[in-house]
Amino acid sequence: MFRPFRSMKAPLAAALLCTALASPAFAAKDLVVGVPDNLTGLDPADINDTLSQSATRTMLQGLYGFDKDMKLIPVLAESAEISPDAKEFTFKLRKGVVFHDGTPFNAQAVKVNVDRVANPANKLKRQSLLSMLAESEVIDDYTIRLRLKEPFGALLNNLAHPGAMMHSPKALETYGKEIGRHPVGTGPYKFVSWSADTLKVARNESYWKQGLPKVDSVTFKSMPENGSRVAALQAGEAQFIYPLPPEMVKVVEKNPALDIINGPSIIARYVAMNETKKPFDDVRVRQALNHAVDKNAFVKVVYNGFAKPMDSALPPNLGFYVDQGDPYPYDPAKAKQLLAEAGYPNGFETEMFARNNTTSIRAMQFLQQQLAQVGVKVNVQPLEAGIEAAKVWSVEKPEDSTVQMQYGGWSASTGDADWGLRPLLWGKGFPPKFFNVAYYKNETVDTAIEAAIATADPAKRAEAYKVAQAQIWKDAPWIFLIVENLLAGQSKKLSGLHQLPDGGLIMEDADLK
């Protein structure tokens, strides 16, 4: 009986062959991004924070967007024809694009989305982006016309804001108010899962841009503690972290496998003071608190030098910014004098809240110490992102607000001065419509802001914004603090992930070696 020769190496060779067949030809490219806070939602029309907007940008797109330098670019629109009076905008749309659920992208899809955002009955947080819309008209499958109630020269910038990105009409119909947990867009990645501190999206194999995306998945991981975020980067558990804690820049610099991103931003940090609450209804108190804070020391202690003191309500890298000089130098004696004139010779007690990440807590502690030196006792409250959002947005009337002081920040994600002022300091923009947490109202400012958006003439807009900035600086609805640098850390294996001046992230071109 014939017996075939059996080599002792045969079992090993068979095992190796099975292992090879079971393994993928290439390792999966899974990108992990470490961020400081939990996401607050995934419906871009109903969220207010840049971080959550960055997450939705992976999945959804709008008619317009921004490149890595925050220059306006067409995305789902190919072109726009604008009437001379800036009241009628006709868009030619990109063909051959489908939503992740197979629904075609066309003019009807655009109409469903813009009408949804513009309708005040839907009470979406970004309704103001399209509040000027009078009517949307489908001309043909790939042409849509938007008619406005009044001229609005910054409409393309508003449409480039993440809040104007588009869901599948089918998904909107299916999920209704729960769309924020079931995003379906046209972007490079598809929604996979979202828990309290983790969002995962996966490669869209049918993406309309050939060759993209280059990574298989992106995971946003909330890491509020600065040290944990840096440790994850150094261990390779995250390939990108934002923000890179300023105090840990030197640690990351010593790691040859990592790179540091340090660039200018349009992110302003300030403390909003609720003018409907005593003692903040007195301008002398608000001016006093500006004199009580050493802004240069704030830069050094809180941001380790990676920031600059504010000298206007607008950041320098935003259009129509005007330097207001330095009318609020650090002067505790002046602060005490103004407090005494306002009837508070012994100071007062108040509270301040902010997000519960390391840098925000350190900022509040610094402010607490500074204000104590002029007799103002501040109780600080670090809050989780969702709780903080509810504290601001759950109120319908100014008198119901419990806000006294809020340490926060803002970046004009339309790239236009309108979005740097109107959401924050317009007298018709109190929560829940806008983000005027200071409940600040001044007729001069309101008139200027409204005049600036009623024209597309740059010279007229510049003059209006000059007036607004001067009055706001004088009225001091905020403790004006700093404009921060963009600081991020990344693995040298990562390329193509871009951070915009407003702090937003674009991951369409991201790749891992």
Coordinates of C-alpha atoms in Angstrom, one line a residue:
M1 CA 0.0 0.0 0.0
F2 CA 1.5 3.3 -1.0
R3 CA 2.0 5.8 1.8
P4 CA 2.9 9.4 0.8
F5 CA 6.0 10.9 2.3
R6 CA 5.0 13.2 5.3
S7 CA 7.5 15.9 6.2
M8 CA 7.6 17.2 9.8
K9 CA 7.4 20.7 8.3
A10 CA 4.0 20.1 6.7
P11 CA 1.8 20.9 9.7
L12 CA 3.8 24.2 10.2
A13 CA 3.4 25.2 6.6
A14 CA -0.3 24.4 6.7
A15 CA -0.7 26.5 9.9
L16 CA 1.2 29.4 8.3
L17 CA -1.0 29.2 5.1
C18 CA -4.2 29.3 7.2
T19 CA -2.9 32.3 9.1
A20 CA -2.1 34.1 5.9
L21 CA -5.5 33.4 4.5
A22 CA -7.2 34.6 7.6
S23 CA -5.3 37.9 7.8
P24 CA -6.2 40.9 5.7
A25 CA -3.8 41.8 2.9
F26 CA -3.3 45.2 4.5
A27 CA -3.8 46.4 8.1
A28 CA -6.9 48.5 8.6
K29 CA -6.3 52.2 8.7
D30 CA -8.2 53.3 11.9
L31 CA -7.7 56.9 12.9
V32 CA -8.4 57.9 16.5
V33 CA -8.9 61.5 17.4
G34 CA -8.6 62.6 21.1
V35 CA -10.8 65.6 22.0
P36 CA -11.5 67.4 25.2
D37 CA -15.3 67.1 25.5
N38 CA -18.2 64.8 24.8
L39 CA -20.2 65.5 21.6
T40 CA -23.5 67.2 22.1
G41 CA -25.3 65.9 19.0
L42 CA -24.9 64.8 15.4
D43 CA -27.5 67.0 13.7
P44 CA -25.4 70.0 12.6
A45 CA -28.5 72.2 12.4
D46 CA -29.2 71.7 16.1
I47 CA -25.7 71.9 17.7
N48 CA -23.6 74.9 18.7
D49 CA -20.1 73.6 19.5
T50 CA -17.3 73.4 17.0
L51 CA -16.2 70.0 18.2
S52 CA -19.6 68.3 17.4
Q53 CA -19.6 70.2 14.1
S54 CA -16.2 68.6 13.3
A55 CA -17.7 65.2 13.9
T56 CA -20.7 65.8 11.6
R57 CA -18.3 67.1 8.9
T58 CA -17.0 63.6 8.4
M59 CA -20.5 62.4 7.4
L60 CA -22.4 65.4 6.0
Q61 CA -21.8 68.1 3.5
G62 CA -23.4 71.4 2.4
L63 CA -23.6 73.4 -0.8
Y64 CA -20.5 75.3 0.2
G65 CA -17.6 74.7 2.6
F66 CA -14.1 75.7 3.3
D67 CA -10.6 74.6 2.3
K68 CA -7.9 74.1 4.9
D69 CA -7.2 77.9 4.9
M70 CA -10.9 78.6 5.4
K71 CA -11.4 80.0 2.0
L72 CA -14.9 79.5 0.6
I73 CA -15.3 76.6 -1.9
P74 CA -18.3 75.0 -3.6
V75 CA -19.0 71.5 -2.4
L76 CA -22.4 70.1 -3.4
A77 CA -23.1 73.2 -5.4
E78 CA -21.1 73.8 -8.6
S79 CA -21.8 77.5 -8.9
A80 CA -24.1 80.3 -7.7
E81 CA -25.7 83.2 -9.6
I82 CA -26.5 86.1 -7.3
S83 CA -28.9 89.0 -8.1
P84 CA -27.5 92.5 -7.9
D85 CA -29.6 93.2 -4.8
A86 CA -28.3 90.1 -3.0
K87 CA -31.9 88.8 -2.5
E88 CA -31.9 85.9 -5.1
F89 CA -29.4 83.1 -5.3
T90 CA -29.6 80.4 -8.0
F91 CA -27.4 77.3 -7.5
K92 CA -26.3 74.7 -10.0
L93 CA -25.9 71.4 -8.2
R94 CA -23.3 68.6 -8.5
K95 CA -24.6 65.6 -10.3
G96 CA -24.0 61.9 -9.5
V97 CA -24.0 62.3 -5.7
V98 CA -26.0 60.0 -3.5
F99 CA -26.7 60.0 0.2
H100 CA -25.4 57.0 2.3
D101 CA -28.8 55.4 2.2
G102 CA -28.9 55.5 -1.6
T103 CA -31.2 58.6 -1.8
P104 CA -30.1 60.8 -4.7
F105 CA -28.8 64.3 -4.0
N106 CA -30.8 66.8 -6.1
A107 CA -32.6 70.1 -5.9
Q108 CA -35.5 68.6 -4.0
A109 CA -33.1 67.3 -1.3
V110 CA -31.7 70.8 -0.9
K111 CA -35.2 72.3 -0.6
V112 CA -36.2 69.8 2.1
N113 CA -33.0 70.7 4.1
V114 CA -33.0 74.5 3.7
D115 CA -36.8 74.7 4.4
R116 CA -36.3 72.6 7.6
V117 CA -33.5 74.8 8.9
A118 CA -35.3 78.1 8.0
N119 CA -38.6 77.1 9.6
P120 CA -38.7 78.6 13.2
A121 CA -41.4 76.1 14.2
N122 CA -38.6 73.4 14.2
K123 CA -36.7 75.4 16.8
L124 CA -33.3 74.3 15.5
K125 CA -30.3 76.0 17.1
R126 CA -28.9 77.1 13.7
Q127 CA -32.2 78.4 12.3
S128 CA -30.6 81.9 12.2
L129 CA -28.3 80.7 9.4
L130 CA -31.3 80.8 7.1
S131 CA -33.8 83.0 8.9
M132 CA -33.7 85.4 6.0
L133 CA -35.1 82.8 3.6
A134 CA -38.4 83.7 2.1
E135 CA -38.8 80.8 -0.4
S136 CA -36.9 78.0 -2.0
E137 CA -37.8 77.0 -5.6
V138 CA -36.8 73.8 -7.5
I139 CA -36.1 74.9 -11.0
D140 CA -35.0 71.5 -12.3
D141 CA -33.4 68.4 -10.8
Y142 CA -30.0 70.2 -10.4
T143 CA -31.0 73.8 -10.1
I144 CA -32.5 75.5 -7.0
R145 CA -33.3 79.2 -6.3
L146 CA -33.3 80.8 -2.8
R147 CA -35.3 84.0 -2.4
L148 CA -34.6 86.1 0.6
K149 CA -36.8 88.4 2.7
E150 CA -34.1 91.1 2.6
P151 CA -30.6 91.5 1.1
F152 CA -28.0 89.3 2.8
G153 CA -24.5 89.6 1.4
A154 CA -23.0 86.8 3.5
L155 CA -25.3 84.0 2.4
L156 CA -22.7 81.8 0.8
N157 CA -20.6 82.0 4.0
N158 CA -23.7 81.0 6.0
L159 CA -24.2 78.0 3.6
A160 CA -20.6 77.0 4.2
H161 CA -21.2 76.8 7.9
P162 CA -21.5 73.2 9.2
G163 CA -25.0 74.0 10.4
A164 CA -26.2 74.2 6.8
M165 CA -25.0 70.7 5.9
M166 CA -27.6 68.3 4.5
H167 CA -29.3 65.1 5.7
S168 CA -30.9 62.5 3.4
P169 CA -34.6 63.5 3.0
K170 CA -35.5 59.8 3.5
A171 CA -33.6 59.8 6.8
L172 CA -35.3 63.0 7.9
E173 CA -38.7 61.4 7.2
T174 CA -37.7 58.2 8.9
Y175 CA -36.1 59.5 12.1
G176 CA -37.7 62.9 12.5
K177 CA -36.5 64.6 15.7
E178 CA -34.1 61.7 16.3
I179 CA -32.0 62.5 13.2
G180 CA -29.3 63.7 15.6
R181 CA -28.6 60.1 16.5
H182 CA -28.9 58.8 12.9
P183 CA -27.0 61.1 10.6
V184 CA -27.2 60.2 6.9
G185 CA -25.2 62.5 4.6
T186 CA -23.1 62.5 1.4
G187 CA -19.7 62.7 3.1
P188 CA -16.6 60.5 3.0
Y189 CA -17.6 58.5 6.1
K190 CA -20.8 56.8 7.2
F191 CA -22.2 56.7 10.7
V192 CA -21.4 53.5 12.7
S193 CA -22.1 54.2 16.4
W194 CA -22.2 56.9 19.1
S195 CA -22.0 56.5 22.9
A196 CA -21.4 59.1 25.6
D197 CA -17.7 59.5 24.9
T198 CA -17.1 57.8 21.5
L199 CA -18.2 58.3 17.9
K200 CA -17.2 55.9 15.2
V201 CA -17.6 56.5 11.4
A202 CA -16.5 54.2 8.6
R203 CA -15.3 54.7 5.0
N204 CA -18.0 55.5 2.5
E205 CA -17.2 53.1 -0.4
S206 CA -19.5 55.1 -2.7
Y207 CA -18.0 58.5 -2.0
W208 CA -18.3 60.9 -5.0
K209 CA -14.7 61.9 -4.9
Q210 CA -12.5 59.2 -6.4
G211 CA -9.7 57.8 -4.3
L212 CA -11.2 59.2 -1.0
P213 CA -11.3 58.6 1.8
K214 CA -8.0 56.9 2.5
V215 CA -8.6 55.6 6.0
D216 CA -11.1 52.9 6.9
S217 CA -12.6 54.5 10.0
V218 CA -12.4 57.6 12.3
T219 CA -13.1 57.4 16.0
F220 CA -13.6 60.5 18.1
K221 CA -12.7 59.8 21.7
S222 CA -13.5 62.2 24.5
M223 CA -10.5 62.7 26.8
P224 CA -11.3 65.7 29.1
E225 CA -8.1 65.4 31.2
N226 CA -5.1 67.0 29.4
G227 CA -2.6 64.4 30.6
S228 CA -4.7 61.5 29.4
R229 CA -5.0 63.0 25.9
V230 CA -1.2 63.4 25.6
A231 CA -0.6 59.9 27.0
A232 CA -2.9 58.5 24.4
L233 CA -1.0 60.3 21.6
Q234 CA 2.4 59.1 22.9
A235 CA 1.2 55.6 23.3
G236 CA -0.2 55.5 19.7
E237 CA -3.7 55.0 21.0
A238 CA -4.7 58.3 19.3
Q239 CA -3.0 59.7 16.1
F240 CA -4.4 63.2 16.6
I241 CA -5.3 65.2 19.7
Y242 CA -6.9 68.6 20.0
P243 CA -6.3 70.8 21.8
L244 CA -2.7 70.0 22.7
P245 CA -2.4 71.2 26.2
P246 CA -0.1 74.3 26.1
E247 CA 1.8 73.2 29.2
M248 CA 2.7 69.9 27.6
V249 CA 4.1 71.2 24.3
K250 CA 7.7 70.6 25.4
V251 CA 6.9 67.0 26.4
V252 CA 5.5 66.3 22.9
E253 CA 8.4 68.1 21.2
K254 CA 10.8 65.5 22.7
N255 CA 9.0 62.6 21.0
P256 CA 10.5 62.0 17.5
A257 CA 7.4 60.2 16.4
L258 CA 5.1 63.2 16.9
D259 CA 4.5 66.6 15.3
I260 CA 3.0 69.8 16.8
I261 CA 0.6 72.0 15.0
N262 CA 0.8 75.7 16.1
G263 CA -1.1 78.3 14.1
P264 CA -3.3 81.3 14.3
S265 CA -7.0 81.0 15.0
I266 CA -10.2 82.9 15.1
I267 CA -11.2 81.4 18.5
A268 CA -11.9 84.1 21.1
R269 CA -12.1 83.3 24.8
Y270 CA -14.1 85.5 27.1
V271 CA -16.4 85.6 30.1
A272 CA -20.0 86.6 29.3
M273 CA -21.8 88.6 32.1
N274 CA -25.5 88.3 32.2
E275 CA -26.7 92.0 32.0
T276 CA -30.2 91.0 33.3
K277 CA -28.7 90.0 36.6
K278 CA -27.3 92.4 39.3
P279 CA -24.6 93.6 39.5
F280 CA -23.8 93.0 35.8
D281 CA -26.6 95.4 34.7
D282 CA -24.1 98.2 35.6
V283 CA -21.5 99.0 33.0
R284 CA -19.1 100.2 35.7
V285 CA -19.1 96.7 37.2
R286 CA -18.4 95.1 33.8
Q287 CA -15.6 97.5 33.1
A288 CA -14.2 97.0 36.6
L289 CA -13.9 93.2 36.0
N290 CA -12.0 93.9 32.7
H291 CA -9.5 96.0 34.7
A292 CA -9.3 93.3 37.4
V293 CA -7.9 90.6 35.1
D294 CA -4.3 90.6 33.9
K295 CA -4.8 89.4 30.4
N296 CA -1.0 88.9 29.8
A297 CA -0.8 86.7 32.9
F298 CA -3.8 84.8 31.7
V299 CA -1.9 84.1 28.5
K300 CA 1.1 82.8 30.4
V301 CA -0.6 80.8 33.2
V302 CA -3.6 79.3 31.3
Y303 CA -2.2 79.0 27.7
N304 CA 1.6 78.9 28.4
G305 CA 2.1 81.8 26.0
F306 CA 0.2 80.3 23.1
A307 CA -2.4 83.1 22.8
K308 CA -2.7 86.8 22.6
P309 CA -4.9 89.2 24.6
M310 CA -8.1 90.4 22.8
D311 CA -8.2 93.9 21.6
S312 CA -11.7 93.8 20.0
A313 CA -14.8 91.7 20.1
L314 CA -13.6 90.2 16.8
P315 CA -10.3 88.2 16.4
P316 CA -7.7 89.8 14.2
N317 CA -7.8 87.1 11.5
L318 CA -11.5 87.7 10.9
G319 CA -12.6 90.2 8.2
F320 CA -13.6 93.7 9.3
Y321 CA -11.7 93.5 12.6
V322 CA -10.7 96.8 14.1
D323 CA -8.2 97.1 16.9
Q324 CA -9.8 99.0 19.9
G325 CA -6.4 99.8 21.5
D326 CA -6.1 99.0 25.2
P327 CA -8.7 100.8 27.2
Y328 CA -8.8 98.0 29.8
P329 CA -5.2 97.7 31.2
Y330 CA -4.7 95.6 34.3
D331 CA -5.4 98.0 37.1
P332 CA -6.9 96.6 40.3
A333 CA -7.1 100.0 41.9
K334 CA -9.2 101.3 38.9
A335 CA -11.4 98.2 39.3
K336 CA -12.0 98.8 43.0
Q337 CA -12.8 102.5 42.2
L338 CA -15.4 101.5 39.6
L339 CA -17.0 98.9 41.9
A340 CA -17.3 101.5 44.6
E341 CA -18.9 104.0 42.2
A342 CA -21.4 101.3 41.2
G343 CA -22.3 100.7 44.9
Y344 CA -20.1 97.6 45.6
P345 CA -17.2 99.0 47.7
N346 CA -16.7 95.5 49.2
G347 CA -17.2 93.6 46.0
F348 CA -19.9 90.9 45.6
E349 CA -20.4 87.1 45.3
T350 CA -21.3 85.4 42.0
E351 CA -20.8 82.2 40.1
M352 CA -19.1 81.2 36.9
F353 CA -19.5 78.0 34.8
A354 CA -17.6 76.4 31.9
R355 CA -16.9 73.0 30.4
N356 CA -15.2 70.4 32.6
N357 CA -12.0 70.0 30.7
T358 CA -8.6 70.8 32.2
T359 CA -7.9 74.1 30.4
S360 CA -11.3 75.6 31.1
I361 CA -11.1 74.6 34.8
R362 CA -7.6 76.2 35.0
A363 CA -9.0 79.4 33.3
M364 CA -11.8 79.7 35.8
Q365 CA -9.5 79.1 38.8
F366 CA -7.2 81.9 37.5
L367 CA -10.1 84.3 37.1
Q368 CA -11.4 83.3 40.5
Q369 CA -8.0 84.3 42.0
Q370 CA -7.8 87.6 40.1
L371 CA -11.3 88.8 40.9
A372 CA -10.9 87.9 44.6
Q373 CA -8.2 90.6 44.7
V374 CA -10.8 93.3 44.1
G375 CA -13.4 91.8 46.5
V376 CA -15.3 89.7 44.0
K377 CA -15.9 86.1 45.2
V378 CA -16.5 83.7 42.3
N379 CA -17.8 80.2 42.8
V380 CA -16.7 78.1 39.8
Q381 CA -18.8 75.2 38.3
P382 CA -17.2 72.8 35.8
L383 CA -20.0 71.2 33.8
E384 CA -20.2 68.3 31.3
A385 CA -20.9 69.5 27.8
G386 CA -24.5 68.4 27.7
I387 CA -25.3 69.9 31.0
E388 CA -23.7 73.2 30.1
A389 CA -25.6 73.3 26.8
A390 CA -28.9 72.7 28.7
K391 CA -28.1 75.4 31.2
V392 CA -27.8 77.9 28.3
W393 CA -30.4 76.6 25.8
S394 CA -33.2 75.3 27.9
V395 CA -34.5 78.8 28.8
E396 CA -37.1 80.5 26.6
K397 CA -37.1 83.9 28.4
P398 CA -34.2 86.1 29.7
E399 CA -35.8 86.3 33.1
D400 CA -35.7 82.5 33.4
S401 CA -31.9 82.2 32.8
T402 CA -29.8 81.1 35.7
V403 CA -26.5 82.2 34.0
Q404 CA -24.5 84.8 35.9
M405 CA -21.0 84.4 34.3
Q406 CA -20.0 81.9 31.6
Y407 CA -16.4 81.3 30.6
G408 CA -16.5 80.2 27.0
G409 CA -15.3 80.7 23.5
W410 CA -16.5 81.3 20.0
S411 CA -15.2 81.1 16.5
A412 CA -17.1 82.4 13.4
S413 CA -17.5 79.2 11.5
T414 CA -18.9 81.1 8.5
G415 CA -15.5 82.9 8.1
D416 CA -17.5 86.2 8.1
A417 CA -17.6 89.0 10.7
D418 CA -21.4 88.7 10.8
W419 CA -21.1 85.3 12.6
G420 CA -18.5 86.8 14.9
L421 CA -20.9 89.4 16.3
R422 CA -24.6 88.7 15.5
P423 CA -25.0 85.3 17.3
L424 CA -23.3 86.7 20.4
L425 CA -24.0 90.4 20.8
W426 CA -27.2 91.2 18.8
G427 CA -30.1 92.4 21.0
K428 CA -32.5 90.0 19.1
G429 CA -30.2 87.0 19.6
F430 CA -31.0 85.9 23.2
P431 CA -31.1 82.1 23.8
P432 CA -32.6 79.9 22.5
K433 CA -32.5 81.8 19.2
F434 CA -28.8 82.7 19.4
F435 CA -25.9 82.6 21.8
N436 CA -26.1 86.1 23.4
V437 CA -25.6 84.6 26.9
A438 CA -24.7 88.1 28.2
Y439 CA -28.3 89.2 27.2
Y440 CA -26.6 92.3 25.9
K441 CA -28.7 94.9 24.0
N442 CA -27.5 98.2 22.5
E443 CA -29.4 100.1 19.8
T444 CA -26.2 101.4 18.2
V445 CA -24.8 97.9 17.9
D446 CA -28.1 96.4 16.7
T447 CA -28.4 99.0 14.0
A448 CA -24.8 98.5 12.8
I449 CA -25.1 94.7 12.8
E450 CA -28.3 94.9 10.8
A451 CA -26.9 97.4 8.3
A452 CA -23.8 95.2 7.7
I453 CA -25.8 92.2 6.7
A454 CA -28.2 94.2 4.5
T455 CA -25.5 95.0 2.0
A456 CA -22.9 93.2 0.0
D457 CA -20.8 96.4 -0.3
P458 CA -17.5 95.7 1.6
A459 CA -17.0 99.4 2.4
K460 CA -20.4 99.8 3.9
R461 CA -20.0 96.6 5.9
A462 CA -16.6 97.7 7.1
E463 CA -18.0 101.0 8.4
A464 CA -20.9 99.3 10.2
Y465 CA -18.7 96.7 11.9
K466 CA -16.3 99.5 13.0
V467 CA -19.2 101.2 14.8
A468 CA -20.4 98.0 16.4
Q469 CA -16.9 97.0 17.7
A470 CA -16.3 100.4 19.3
Q471 CA -19.6 100.4 21.1
I472 CA -19.3 96.8 22.3
W473 CA -15.8 97.4 23.6
K474 CA -17.1 100.4 25.6
D475 CA -20.1 98.5 27.0
A476 CA -18.0 95.5 28.0
P477 CA -20.7 92.7 28.0
W478 CA -17.7 90.3 28.3
I479 CA -14.5 90.1 30.2
F480 CA -12.4 90.2 27.0
L481 CA -9.6 87.6 27.4
I482 CA -7.6 86.1 24.6
V483 CA -7.5 84.8 21.0
E484 CA -5.9 81.4 21.3
N485 CA -3.4 79.7 19.0
L486 CA -4.4 76.4 17.3
L487 CA -2.4 73.8 19.2
A488 CA -2.7 70.1 18.2
G489 CA -0.5 67.1 18.3
Q490 CA -0.3 64.3 15.8
S491 CA 1.6 61.2 14.8
K492 CA 4.1 61.6 12.0
K493 CA 2.3 58.6 10.4
L494 CA -0.8 60.9 9.9
S495 CA -1.2 63.2 7.0
G496 CA -4.0 65.2 5.3
L497 CA -6.0 66.0 8.5
H498 CA -6.5 69.8 8.5
Q499 CA -7.6 72.1 11.3
L500 CA -9.3 75.3 10.3
P501 CA -8.8 78.6 12.0
D502 CA -12.1 78.2 13.7
G503 CA -10.9 75.0 15.3
G504 CA -12.9 72.7 13.1
L505 CA -11.4 69.6 11.6
I506 CA -11.5 68.3 8.0
M507 CA -10.6 64.7 7.6
E508 CA -11.5 64.0 4.0
D509 CA -7.9 63.7 2.9
A510 CA -6.6 62.0 6.1
D511 CA -4.2 59.1 5.6
L512 CA -2.1 56.9 7.8
K513 CA 1.2 55.4 6.7

